[in-house]
Coordinates of C-alpha atoms (C1' of nucleotides) in Angstrom, one line a residue:
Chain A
X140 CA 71.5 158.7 129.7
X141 CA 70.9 161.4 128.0
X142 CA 70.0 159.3 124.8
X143 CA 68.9 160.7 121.8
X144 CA 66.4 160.6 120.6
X145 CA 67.7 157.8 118.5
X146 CA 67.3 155.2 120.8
X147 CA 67.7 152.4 118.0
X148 CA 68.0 155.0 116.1
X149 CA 68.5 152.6 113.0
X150 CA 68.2 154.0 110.0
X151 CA 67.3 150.8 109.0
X152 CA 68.8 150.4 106.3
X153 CA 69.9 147.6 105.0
X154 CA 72.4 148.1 102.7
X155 CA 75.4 147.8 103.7
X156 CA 76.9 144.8 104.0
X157 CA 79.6 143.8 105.3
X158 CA 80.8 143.5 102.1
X159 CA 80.0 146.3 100.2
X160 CA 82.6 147.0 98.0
X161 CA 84.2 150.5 98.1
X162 CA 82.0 152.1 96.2
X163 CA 79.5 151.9 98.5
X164 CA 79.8 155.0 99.5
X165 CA 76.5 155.1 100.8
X166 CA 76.0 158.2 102.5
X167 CA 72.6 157.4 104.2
X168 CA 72.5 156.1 107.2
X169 CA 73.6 153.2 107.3
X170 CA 76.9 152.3 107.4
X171 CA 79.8 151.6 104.7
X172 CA 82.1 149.5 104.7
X173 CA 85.1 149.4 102.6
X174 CA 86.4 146.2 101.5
X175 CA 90.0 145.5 101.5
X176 CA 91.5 144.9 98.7
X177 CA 92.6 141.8 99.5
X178 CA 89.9 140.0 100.8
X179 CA 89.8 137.5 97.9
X180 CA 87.6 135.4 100.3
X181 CA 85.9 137.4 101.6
X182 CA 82.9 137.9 99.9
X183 CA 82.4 134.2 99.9
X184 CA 83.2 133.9 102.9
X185 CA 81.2 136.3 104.6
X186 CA 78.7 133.7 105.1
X187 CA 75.5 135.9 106.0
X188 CA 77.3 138.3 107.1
X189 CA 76.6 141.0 104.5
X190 CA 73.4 141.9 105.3
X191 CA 74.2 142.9 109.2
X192 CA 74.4 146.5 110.3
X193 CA 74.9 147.7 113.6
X194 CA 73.6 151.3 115.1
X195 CA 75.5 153.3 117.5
X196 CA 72.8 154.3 120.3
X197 CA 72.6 157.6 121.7
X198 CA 75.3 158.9 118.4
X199 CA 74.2 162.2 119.2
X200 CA 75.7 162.2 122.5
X201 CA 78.7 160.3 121.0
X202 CA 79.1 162.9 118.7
X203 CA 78.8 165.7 121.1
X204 CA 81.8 164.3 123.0
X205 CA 83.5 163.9 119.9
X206 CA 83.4 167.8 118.7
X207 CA 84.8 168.2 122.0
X208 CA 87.4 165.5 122.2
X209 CA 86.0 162.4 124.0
X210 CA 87.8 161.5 126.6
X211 CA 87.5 158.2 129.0
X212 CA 88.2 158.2 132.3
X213 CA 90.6 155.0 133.0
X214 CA 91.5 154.0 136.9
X215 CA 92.9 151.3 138.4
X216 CA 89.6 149.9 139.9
X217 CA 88.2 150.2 136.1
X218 CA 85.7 152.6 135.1
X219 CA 83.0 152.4 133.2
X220 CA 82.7 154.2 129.8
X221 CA 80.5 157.2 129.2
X222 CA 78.8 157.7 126.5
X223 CA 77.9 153.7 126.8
X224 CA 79.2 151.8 124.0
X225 CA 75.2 150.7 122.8
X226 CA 74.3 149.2 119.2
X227 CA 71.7 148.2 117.4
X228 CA 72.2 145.2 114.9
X229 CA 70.1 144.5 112.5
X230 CA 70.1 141.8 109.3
X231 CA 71.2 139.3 111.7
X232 CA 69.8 135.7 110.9
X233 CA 67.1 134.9 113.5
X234 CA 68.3 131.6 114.2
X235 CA 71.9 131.9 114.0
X236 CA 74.0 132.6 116.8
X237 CA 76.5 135.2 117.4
X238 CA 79.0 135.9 119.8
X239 CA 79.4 139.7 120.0
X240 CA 82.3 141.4 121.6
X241 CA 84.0 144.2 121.7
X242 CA 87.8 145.2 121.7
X243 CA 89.5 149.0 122.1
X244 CA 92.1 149.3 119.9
X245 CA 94.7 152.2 119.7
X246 CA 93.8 155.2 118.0
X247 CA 97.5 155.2 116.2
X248 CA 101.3 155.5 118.3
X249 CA 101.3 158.4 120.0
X250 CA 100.8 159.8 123.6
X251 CA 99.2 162.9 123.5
X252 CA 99.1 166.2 126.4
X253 CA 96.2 168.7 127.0
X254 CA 97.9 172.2 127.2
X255 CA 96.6 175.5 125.9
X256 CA 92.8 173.8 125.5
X257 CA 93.9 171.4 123.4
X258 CA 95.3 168.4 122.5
X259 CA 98.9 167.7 121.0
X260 CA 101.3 165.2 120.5
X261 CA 104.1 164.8 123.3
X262 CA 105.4 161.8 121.9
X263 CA 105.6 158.0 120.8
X264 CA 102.6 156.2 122.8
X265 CA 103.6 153.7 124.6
X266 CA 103.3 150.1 124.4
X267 CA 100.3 148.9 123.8
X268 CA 98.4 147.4 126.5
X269 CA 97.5 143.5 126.1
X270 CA 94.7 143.8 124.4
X271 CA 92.0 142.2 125.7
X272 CA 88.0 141.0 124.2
X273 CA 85.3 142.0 126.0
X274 CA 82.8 139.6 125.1
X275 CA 79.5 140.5 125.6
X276 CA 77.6 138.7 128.3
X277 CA 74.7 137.4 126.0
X278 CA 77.0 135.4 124.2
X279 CA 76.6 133.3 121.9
X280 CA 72.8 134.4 121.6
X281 CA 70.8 133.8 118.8
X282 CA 70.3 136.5 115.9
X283 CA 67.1 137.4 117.3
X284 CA 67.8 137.9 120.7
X285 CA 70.5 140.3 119.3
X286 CA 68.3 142.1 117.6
X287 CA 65.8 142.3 120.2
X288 CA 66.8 145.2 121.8
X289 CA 69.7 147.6 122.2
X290 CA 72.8 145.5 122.5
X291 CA 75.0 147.1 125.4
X292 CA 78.3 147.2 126.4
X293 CA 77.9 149.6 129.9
X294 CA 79.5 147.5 131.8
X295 CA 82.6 147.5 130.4
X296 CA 85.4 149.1 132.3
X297 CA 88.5 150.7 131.4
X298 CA 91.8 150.5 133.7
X299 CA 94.8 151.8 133.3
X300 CA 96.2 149.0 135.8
X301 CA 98.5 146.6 133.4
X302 CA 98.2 143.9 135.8
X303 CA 94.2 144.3 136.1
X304 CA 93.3 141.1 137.2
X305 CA 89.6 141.7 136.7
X306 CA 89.5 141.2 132.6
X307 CA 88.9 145.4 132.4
X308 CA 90.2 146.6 128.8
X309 CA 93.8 147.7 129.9
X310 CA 94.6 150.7 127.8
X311 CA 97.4 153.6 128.8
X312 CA 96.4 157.3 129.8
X313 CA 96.8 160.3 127.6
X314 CA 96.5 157.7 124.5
X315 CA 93.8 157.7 121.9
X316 CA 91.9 154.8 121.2
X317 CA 89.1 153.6 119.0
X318 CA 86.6 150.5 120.7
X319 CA 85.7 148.4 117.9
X320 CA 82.6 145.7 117.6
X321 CA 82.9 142.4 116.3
X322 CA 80.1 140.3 115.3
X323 CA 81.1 136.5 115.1
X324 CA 79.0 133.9 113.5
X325 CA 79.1 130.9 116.3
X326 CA 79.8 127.5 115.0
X327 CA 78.1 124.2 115.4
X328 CA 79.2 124.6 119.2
X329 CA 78.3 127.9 119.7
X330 CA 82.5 128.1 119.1
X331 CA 83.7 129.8 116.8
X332 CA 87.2 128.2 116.6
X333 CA 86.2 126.2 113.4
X334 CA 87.7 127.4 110.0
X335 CA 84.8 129.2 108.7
X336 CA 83.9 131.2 111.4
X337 CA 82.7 134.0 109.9
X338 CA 82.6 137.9 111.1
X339 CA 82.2 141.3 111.0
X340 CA 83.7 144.1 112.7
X341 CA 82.1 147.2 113.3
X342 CA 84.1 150.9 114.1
X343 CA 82.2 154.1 114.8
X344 CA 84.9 156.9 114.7
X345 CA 82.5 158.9 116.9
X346 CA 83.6 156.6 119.3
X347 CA 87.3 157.2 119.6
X348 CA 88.7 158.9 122.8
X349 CA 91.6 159.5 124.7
X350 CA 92.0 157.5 127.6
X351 CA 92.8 159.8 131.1
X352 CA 93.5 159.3 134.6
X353 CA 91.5 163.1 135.4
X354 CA 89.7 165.0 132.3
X355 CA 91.5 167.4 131.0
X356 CA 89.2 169.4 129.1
X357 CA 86.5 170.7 131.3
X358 CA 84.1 171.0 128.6
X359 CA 83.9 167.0 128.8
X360 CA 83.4 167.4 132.2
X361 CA 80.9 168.6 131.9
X362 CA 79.1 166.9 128.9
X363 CA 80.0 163.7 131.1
X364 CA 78.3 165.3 134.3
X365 CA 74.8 166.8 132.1
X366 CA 74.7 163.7 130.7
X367 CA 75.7 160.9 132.8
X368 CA 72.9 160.2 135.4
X369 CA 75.6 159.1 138.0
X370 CA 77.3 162.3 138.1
X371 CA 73.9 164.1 138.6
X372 CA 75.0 164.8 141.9
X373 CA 77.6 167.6 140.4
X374 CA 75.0 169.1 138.4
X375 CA 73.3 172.3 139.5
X376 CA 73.8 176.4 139.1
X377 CA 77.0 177.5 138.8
X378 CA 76.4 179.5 142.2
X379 CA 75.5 176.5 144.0
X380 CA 78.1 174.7 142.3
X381 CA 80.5 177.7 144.1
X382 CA 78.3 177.0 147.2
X383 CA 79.3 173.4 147.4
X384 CA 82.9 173.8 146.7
X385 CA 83.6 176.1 148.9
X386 CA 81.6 174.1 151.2
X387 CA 83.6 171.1 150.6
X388 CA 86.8 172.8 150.8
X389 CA 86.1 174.5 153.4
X390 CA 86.5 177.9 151.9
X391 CA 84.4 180.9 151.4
X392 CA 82.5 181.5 148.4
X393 CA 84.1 182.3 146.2
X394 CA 85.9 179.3 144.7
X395 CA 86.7 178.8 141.6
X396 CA 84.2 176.5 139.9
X397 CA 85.4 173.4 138.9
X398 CA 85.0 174.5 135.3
X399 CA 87.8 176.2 135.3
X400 CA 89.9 174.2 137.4
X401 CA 91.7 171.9 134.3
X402 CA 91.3 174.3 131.4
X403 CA 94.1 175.7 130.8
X404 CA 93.1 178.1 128.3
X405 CA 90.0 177.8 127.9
X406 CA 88.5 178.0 124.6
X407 CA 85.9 177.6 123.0
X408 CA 86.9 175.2 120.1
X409 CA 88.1 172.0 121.6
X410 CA 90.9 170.8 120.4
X411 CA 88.8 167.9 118.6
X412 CA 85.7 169.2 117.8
X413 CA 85.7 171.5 114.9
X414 CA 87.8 171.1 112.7
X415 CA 88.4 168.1 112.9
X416 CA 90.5 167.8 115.1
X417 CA 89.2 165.4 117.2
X418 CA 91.2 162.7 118.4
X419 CA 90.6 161.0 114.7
X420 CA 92.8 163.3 113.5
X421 CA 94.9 162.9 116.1
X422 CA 97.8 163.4 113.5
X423 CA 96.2 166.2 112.4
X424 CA 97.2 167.7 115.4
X425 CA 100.3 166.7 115.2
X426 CA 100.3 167.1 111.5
X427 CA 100.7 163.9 110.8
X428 CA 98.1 163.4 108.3
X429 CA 96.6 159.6 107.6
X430 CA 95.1 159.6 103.9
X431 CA 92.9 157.6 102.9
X432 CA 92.5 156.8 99.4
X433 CA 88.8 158.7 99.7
X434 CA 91.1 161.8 100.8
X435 CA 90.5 161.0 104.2
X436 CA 93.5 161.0 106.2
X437 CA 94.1 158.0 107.9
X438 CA 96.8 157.6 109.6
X439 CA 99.2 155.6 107.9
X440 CA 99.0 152.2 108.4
X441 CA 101.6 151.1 110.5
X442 CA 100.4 153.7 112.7
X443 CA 97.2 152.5 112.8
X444 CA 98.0 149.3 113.5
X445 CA 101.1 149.8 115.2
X446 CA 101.5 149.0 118.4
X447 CA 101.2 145.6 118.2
X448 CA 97.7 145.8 118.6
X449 CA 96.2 147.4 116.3
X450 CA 96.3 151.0 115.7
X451 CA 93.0 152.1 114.3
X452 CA 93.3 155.2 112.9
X453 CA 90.6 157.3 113.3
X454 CA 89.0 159.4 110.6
X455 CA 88.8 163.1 111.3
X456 CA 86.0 164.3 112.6
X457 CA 84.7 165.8 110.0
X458 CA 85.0 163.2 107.8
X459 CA 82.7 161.7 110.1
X460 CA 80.2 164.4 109.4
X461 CA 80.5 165.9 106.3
X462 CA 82.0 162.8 104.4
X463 CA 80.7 160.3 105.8
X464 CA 79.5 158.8 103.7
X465 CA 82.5 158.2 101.7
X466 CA 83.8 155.2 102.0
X467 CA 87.7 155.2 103.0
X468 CA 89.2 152.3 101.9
X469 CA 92.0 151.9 103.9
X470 CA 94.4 150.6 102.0
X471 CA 96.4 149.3 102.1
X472 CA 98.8 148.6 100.1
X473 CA 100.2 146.6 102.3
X474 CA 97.6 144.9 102.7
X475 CA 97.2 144.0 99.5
X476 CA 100.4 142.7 99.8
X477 CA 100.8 140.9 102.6
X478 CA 97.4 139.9 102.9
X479 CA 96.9 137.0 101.1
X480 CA 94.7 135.4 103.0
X481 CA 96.6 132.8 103.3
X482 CA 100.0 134.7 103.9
X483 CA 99.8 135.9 107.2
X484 CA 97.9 133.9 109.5
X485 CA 99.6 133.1 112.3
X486 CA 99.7 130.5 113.9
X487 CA 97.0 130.1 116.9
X488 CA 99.0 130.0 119.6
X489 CA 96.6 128.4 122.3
X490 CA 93.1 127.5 122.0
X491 CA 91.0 128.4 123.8
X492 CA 89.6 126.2 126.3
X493 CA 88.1 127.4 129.0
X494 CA 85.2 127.2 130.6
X495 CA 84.0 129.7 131.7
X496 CA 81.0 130.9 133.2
X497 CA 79.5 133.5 132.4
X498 CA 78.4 135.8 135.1
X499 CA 76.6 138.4 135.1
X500 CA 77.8 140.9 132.0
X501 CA 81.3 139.3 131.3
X502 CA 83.0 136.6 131.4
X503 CA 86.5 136.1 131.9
X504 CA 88.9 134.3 130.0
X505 CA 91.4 133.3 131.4
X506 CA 94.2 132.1 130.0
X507 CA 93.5 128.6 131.5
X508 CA 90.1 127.3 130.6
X509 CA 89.0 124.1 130.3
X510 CA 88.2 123.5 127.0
X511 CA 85.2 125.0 126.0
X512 CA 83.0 123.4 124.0
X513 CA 84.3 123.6 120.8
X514 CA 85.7 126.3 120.3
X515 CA 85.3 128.5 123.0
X516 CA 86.7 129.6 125.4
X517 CA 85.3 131.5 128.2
X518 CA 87.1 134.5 128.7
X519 CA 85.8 137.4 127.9
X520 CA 88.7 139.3 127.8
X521 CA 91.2 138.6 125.0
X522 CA 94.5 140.2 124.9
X523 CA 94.8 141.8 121.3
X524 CA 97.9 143.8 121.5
X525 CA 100.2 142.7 120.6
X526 CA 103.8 142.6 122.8
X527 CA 106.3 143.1 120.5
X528 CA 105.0 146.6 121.1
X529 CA 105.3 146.9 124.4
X530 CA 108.2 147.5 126.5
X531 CA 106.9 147.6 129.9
X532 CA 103.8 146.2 129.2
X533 CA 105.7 144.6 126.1
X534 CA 107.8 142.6 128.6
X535 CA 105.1 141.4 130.8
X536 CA 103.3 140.2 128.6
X537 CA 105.5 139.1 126.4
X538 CA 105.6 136.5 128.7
X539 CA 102.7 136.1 128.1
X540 CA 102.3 136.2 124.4
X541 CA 104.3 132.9 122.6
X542 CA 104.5 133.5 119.6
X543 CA 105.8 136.5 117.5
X544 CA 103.5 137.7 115.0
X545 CA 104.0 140.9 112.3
X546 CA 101.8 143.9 113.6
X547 CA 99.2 145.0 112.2
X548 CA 101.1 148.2 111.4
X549 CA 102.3 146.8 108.3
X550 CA 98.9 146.4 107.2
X551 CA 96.9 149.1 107.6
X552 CA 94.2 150.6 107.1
X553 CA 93.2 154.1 108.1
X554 CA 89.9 154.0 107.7
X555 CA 86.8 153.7 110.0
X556 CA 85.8 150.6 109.4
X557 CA 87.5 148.3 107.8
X558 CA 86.3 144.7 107.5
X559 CA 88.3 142.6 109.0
X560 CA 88.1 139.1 109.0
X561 CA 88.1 137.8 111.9
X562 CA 91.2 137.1 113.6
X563 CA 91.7 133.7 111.4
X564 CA 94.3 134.2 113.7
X565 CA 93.7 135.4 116.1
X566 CA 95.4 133.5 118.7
X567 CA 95.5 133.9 121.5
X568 CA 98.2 135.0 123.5
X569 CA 99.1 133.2 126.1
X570 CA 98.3 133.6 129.3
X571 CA 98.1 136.8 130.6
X572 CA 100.0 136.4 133.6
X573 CA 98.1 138.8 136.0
X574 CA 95.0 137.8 134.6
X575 CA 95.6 134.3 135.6
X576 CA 95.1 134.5 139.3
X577 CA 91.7 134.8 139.3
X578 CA 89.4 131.5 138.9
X579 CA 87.6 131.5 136.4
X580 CA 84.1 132.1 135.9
X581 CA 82.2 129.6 137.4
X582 CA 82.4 127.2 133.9
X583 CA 79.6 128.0 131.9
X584 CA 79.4 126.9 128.5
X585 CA 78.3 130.4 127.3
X586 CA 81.7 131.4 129.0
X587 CA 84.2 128.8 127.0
X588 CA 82.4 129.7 123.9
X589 CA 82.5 133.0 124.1
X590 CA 86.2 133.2 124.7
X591 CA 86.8 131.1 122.2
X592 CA 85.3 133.3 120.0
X593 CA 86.6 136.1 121.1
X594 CA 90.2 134.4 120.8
X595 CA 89.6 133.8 116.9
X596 CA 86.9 136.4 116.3
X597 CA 88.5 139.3 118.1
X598 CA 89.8 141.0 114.8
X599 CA 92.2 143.4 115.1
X600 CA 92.3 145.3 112.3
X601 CA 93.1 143.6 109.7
X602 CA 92.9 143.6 106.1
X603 CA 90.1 145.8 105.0
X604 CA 88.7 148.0 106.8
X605 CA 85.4 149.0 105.3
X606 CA 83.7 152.1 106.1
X607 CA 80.8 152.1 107.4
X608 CA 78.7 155.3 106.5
X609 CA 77.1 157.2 109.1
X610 CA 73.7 156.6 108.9
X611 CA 72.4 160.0 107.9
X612 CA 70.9 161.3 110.2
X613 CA 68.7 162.7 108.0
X614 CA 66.3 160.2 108.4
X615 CA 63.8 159.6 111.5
X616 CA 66.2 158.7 114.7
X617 CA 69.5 159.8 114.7
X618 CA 71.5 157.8 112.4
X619 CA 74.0 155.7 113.8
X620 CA 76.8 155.3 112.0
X621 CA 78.4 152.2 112.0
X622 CA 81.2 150.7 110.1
X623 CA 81.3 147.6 109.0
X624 CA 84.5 145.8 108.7
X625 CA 84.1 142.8 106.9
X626 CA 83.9 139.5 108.1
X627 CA 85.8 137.0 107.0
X628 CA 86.2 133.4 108.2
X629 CA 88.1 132.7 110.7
X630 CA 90.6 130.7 109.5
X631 CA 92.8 128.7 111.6
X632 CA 91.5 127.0 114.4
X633 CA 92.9 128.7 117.5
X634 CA 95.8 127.2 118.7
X635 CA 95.9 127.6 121.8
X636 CA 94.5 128.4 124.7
X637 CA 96.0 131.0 126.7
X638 CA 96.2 130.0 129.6
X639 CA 95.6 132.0 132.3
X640 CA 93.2 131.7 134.7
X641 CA 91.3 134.4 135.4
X642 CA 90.1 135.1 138.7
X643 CA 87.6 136.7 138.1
X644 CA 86.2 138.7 140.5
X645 CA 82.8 139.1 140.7
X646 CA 83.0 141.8 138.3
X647 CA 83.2 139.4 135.8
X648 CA 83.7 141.0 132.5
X649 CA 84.2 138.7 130.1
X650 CA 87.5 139.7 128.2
X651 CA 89.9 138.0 126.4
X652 CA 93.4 139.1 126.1
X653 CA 94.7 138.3 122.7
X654 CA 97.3 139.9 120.5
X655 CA 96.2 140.7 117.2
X656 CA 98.4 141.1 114.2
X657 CA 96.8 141.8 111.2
X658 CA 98.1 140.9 108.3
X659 CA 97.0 141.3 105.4
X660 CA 93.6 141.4 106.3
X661 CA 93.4 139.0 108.3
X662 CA 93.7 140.0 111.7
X663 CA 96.0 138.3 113.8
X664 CA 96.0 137.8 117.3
X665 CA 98.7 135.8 118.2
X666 CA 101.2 136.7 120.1
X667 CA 104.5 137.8 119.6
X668 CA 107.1 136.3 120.2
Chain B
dT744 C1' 105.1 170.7 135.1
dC745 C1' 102.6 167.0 134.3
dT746 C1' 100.3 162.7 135.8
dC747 C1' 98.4 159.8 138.8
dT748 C1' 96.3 158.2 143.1
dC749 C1' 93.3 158.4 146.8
dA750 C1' 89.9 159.9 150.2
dC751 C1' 85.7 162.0 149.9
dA752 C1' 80.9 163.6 148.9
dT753 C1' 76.8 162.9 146.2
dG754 C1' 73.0 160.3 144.3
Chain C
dG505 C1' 77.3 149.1 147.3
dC506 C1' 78.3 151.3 143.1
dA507 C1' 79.3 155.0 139.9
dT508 C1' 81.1 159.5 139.4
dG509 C1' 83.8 163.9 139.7
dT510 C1' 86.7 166.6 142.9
dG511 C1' 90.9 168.2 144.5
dA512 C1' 94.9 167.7 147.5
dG513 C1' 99.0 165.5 147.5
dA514 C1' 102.5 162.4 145.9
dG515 C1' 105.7 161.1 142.4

DNA sequence: TCTCTCACATG
DNA sequence: GCATGTGAGAG
């Protein structure tokens, strides 16, 4: 990849804890991270968590995309995500084990179109997808081995299949979306299912994209090909770029090169890049401002949250940039309100159980897992969304989902990174039908735990969001930005278990569905119903 | 008109 | 065998 030349580019800076408190605006490079207002706990309860900081790898390439208007290719095979999702984490207890996962969530509710070289809104999005936890493979690993090196999540793949039976993060096309990293402190069993499982969550608004089925804008197209080492084989002159074409289609010379083949109009500005447009401000486009309390616009919470699963709403781009540092403070007022940290828990729905193994990168979780050790579960994919959102989607897994939770859109917080606490409760839905079919993972104790964790820990947006600063880039590598969203404990046990039973194919990724309902800071997951 | 899917070529 | 973009054709 075309990395930066921040490889860890860590701007090692410790400061920022999870828990900084909104005035942190720290505008090195580190990251920020707002505290929710409500998050009477959470200092206390962040349990070592305060002193971790995570890196996004290659951000220069992340941000390149992003002036442009990232945009991820989704398929129903599952594709893999480009830039790769890579972090450095740092201030991680050497001895303590974490489970790290990741989760996409949407970028707020609506579907967006690419017309006249750029993007706009067309409408309300759709349902939300189940959400599902990608848990990374390594987990539960121990803080040193996470620190160790680049933490990746490469293998993660994106599908636009609803019934993907292969644990890939479901998401729907021509919506924007923000992949979020959790950090969950693993119990005495490597769970993390106990009441004080504590966490962090992580956003890097550089990150957010809009999930396609073709790219719309060529000029990502070609980013993706210059940069991505497995589309090499599209790289080359422009004339021999003709050459080819024509070649392949059969056609004299001239053709029309590919670059102009989507753009409508093409233009210089993307859409996203400059002004902020980007697919943070995805209102923006629309108009639809999100404000922060910092002045950032956020989108408002409900959007953010909405659909069921959580809407994250993604900071403009420039705020990326040029604010940065700020903090946002999402706010929530609703949060405030609602999120007592005792108010809105939910209810776990199902535990987690299962056993699964762990193969290769990811595990599965299926809804059906022998019980993992304490506390986890194996699958690596947790459903976050949230039915009530969905129709289509809504309805199938509604079946899935028990248990009705609020959405996160009440509570919301705009901002990059919030802190969430983990899902406290989370719960996991239940079974994700489609998902089920699959054995499990061959039962591997990293696999239960790890779904368990991801059940609880997968936080959906919850409560605060903190901000994490960019790390300036100012310093040595690249600065990574990285928000922090808090970690809180996890507070209920899971309930339940989903139960499906993931076949997991030989891809294994190790996802977890789980429906996420923030409430007041406390994420949710359960499921709806 | 817009999206999505699929066969295909490349590395 | 896998990852990736292409582009025709379907819906």
């Amino acid at each position: 990849m075309a990395n930066g030349g921040d490889q860890f580019g860590l701007a090692e800076r410790p400061n920022s804890d999870c828990i900084d408190s909104p005035k942190d605006t720290k505008q090195e490079n580190h990251s920020y991270t707002l505290n929710s207002p409500a998050s009477p706990q959470t200092a206390s309860s962040q349990q070592g968590m305060e002193g971790i900081k995570v890196f996004l790898h290659d951000r220069d390439l992340w941000m390149k995309f992003d002036e442009v208007g990232t945009e991820m290719i989704i398929t129903k095979a599952g594709r893999r995500m480009f830039p790769s999702y890579k972090v450095k984490v740092t201030g991680l207890n050497p001895k303590t084990k974490y489970i790290l996962l990741m989760d996409i969530v949407p970028g707020d509710d609506h579907r967006y179109k690419f017309a006249d070289n750029k993007w706009s809104i067309t409408g309300k999005a759709e349902p939300a997808m189940p959400g599902r936890l990608y848990v990374h493979p390594d987990s539960p690993a121990t803080g040193a081995h996470w620190s160790r090196q680049l933490v990746s999540f490469q293998k993660l793949k994106l599908t636009n299949n609803h019934l993907d039976p292969f644990g890939h993060i479901i998401l729907n096309s021509m919506h924007k979306y923000q992949p979020r990293l959790h950090i969950v402190k693993a119990d005495e069993n490597n769970g993390f299912g106990s009441k004080n499982t504590a966490f962090c969550t992580h956003v890097f608004p550089e990150t957010a994209f809009i999930a396609v089925t073709s790219y719309q804008n060529h000029k990502i197209t070609q980013l993706k090909i210059e940069n991505n080492p497995f589309a090499k084989g599209f790289r080359g002159s422009d004339d021999n770029e003709l050459h080819r074409m024509a070649k392949l289609q059969g056609k004299d010379y001239p053709v029309v090169p590919r670059s102009t083949v989507r753009q409508r109009a093409c233009s210089t500005g993307s859409p996203f890049s400059g002004e902020g447009r980007g697919l943070r401000g995805s209102p923006d486009a629309v108009g639809s401002p999100y404000n922060c309390e910092n002045g950032l616009s956020s989108s408002s919470p409900q959007e953010l949250l909405s659909a069921s699963s959580t809407h994250y709403t993604l900071p403009h781009p420039h705020l990326q940039r040029g604010h940065q540092s700020q903090v946002y403070h999402c706010t929530k007022r609703k949060v405030e309100e609602d999120c007592s940290p005792g108010t809105r828990q939910h209810p776990y729905k199902k535990p987690f159980t299962g056993s699964s193994p762990c193969e290769g990168d990811s595990y599965y979780h299926p809804s059906s897992f022998p019980p993992p050790p304490p506390g986890l579960s194996n699958n690596h994919t947790m459903g976050i969304t949230d039915s009530p959102y969905s129709s289509d989607m809504g309805q199938r897994q509604a079946c899935m989902f028990a248990g009705s939770e609020p959405r996160l859109d009440e509570h919301s917080c705009t901002s990059w990174s919030y802190t969430c606490p983990l899902p406290s409760a989370m719960t996991p839905m239940e079974p994700y039908p489609h998902y089920t079919p699959h054995p499990p993972y061959s039962p591997s104790p990293q696999g239960s735990r790890l779904s368990a964790i991801a059940h609880q820990s997968s936080p959906p947006l919850g409560d605060q969001v903190t901000h994490d600063p960019y790390q300036s880039q100012s310093s040595g590598p690249p600065a990574q930005s990285s928000q922090h969203i808090h970690s809180r404990q996890l507070s209920p046990p899971l309930r339940e278990y989903p139960r499906y039973t993931p076949n997991l194919s030989p891809p294994l990724y190790h996802t977890l569905e789980t429906h996420t309902h923030i409430r007041c800071g406390i994420p949710e997951w359960s499921a709806a119903s």
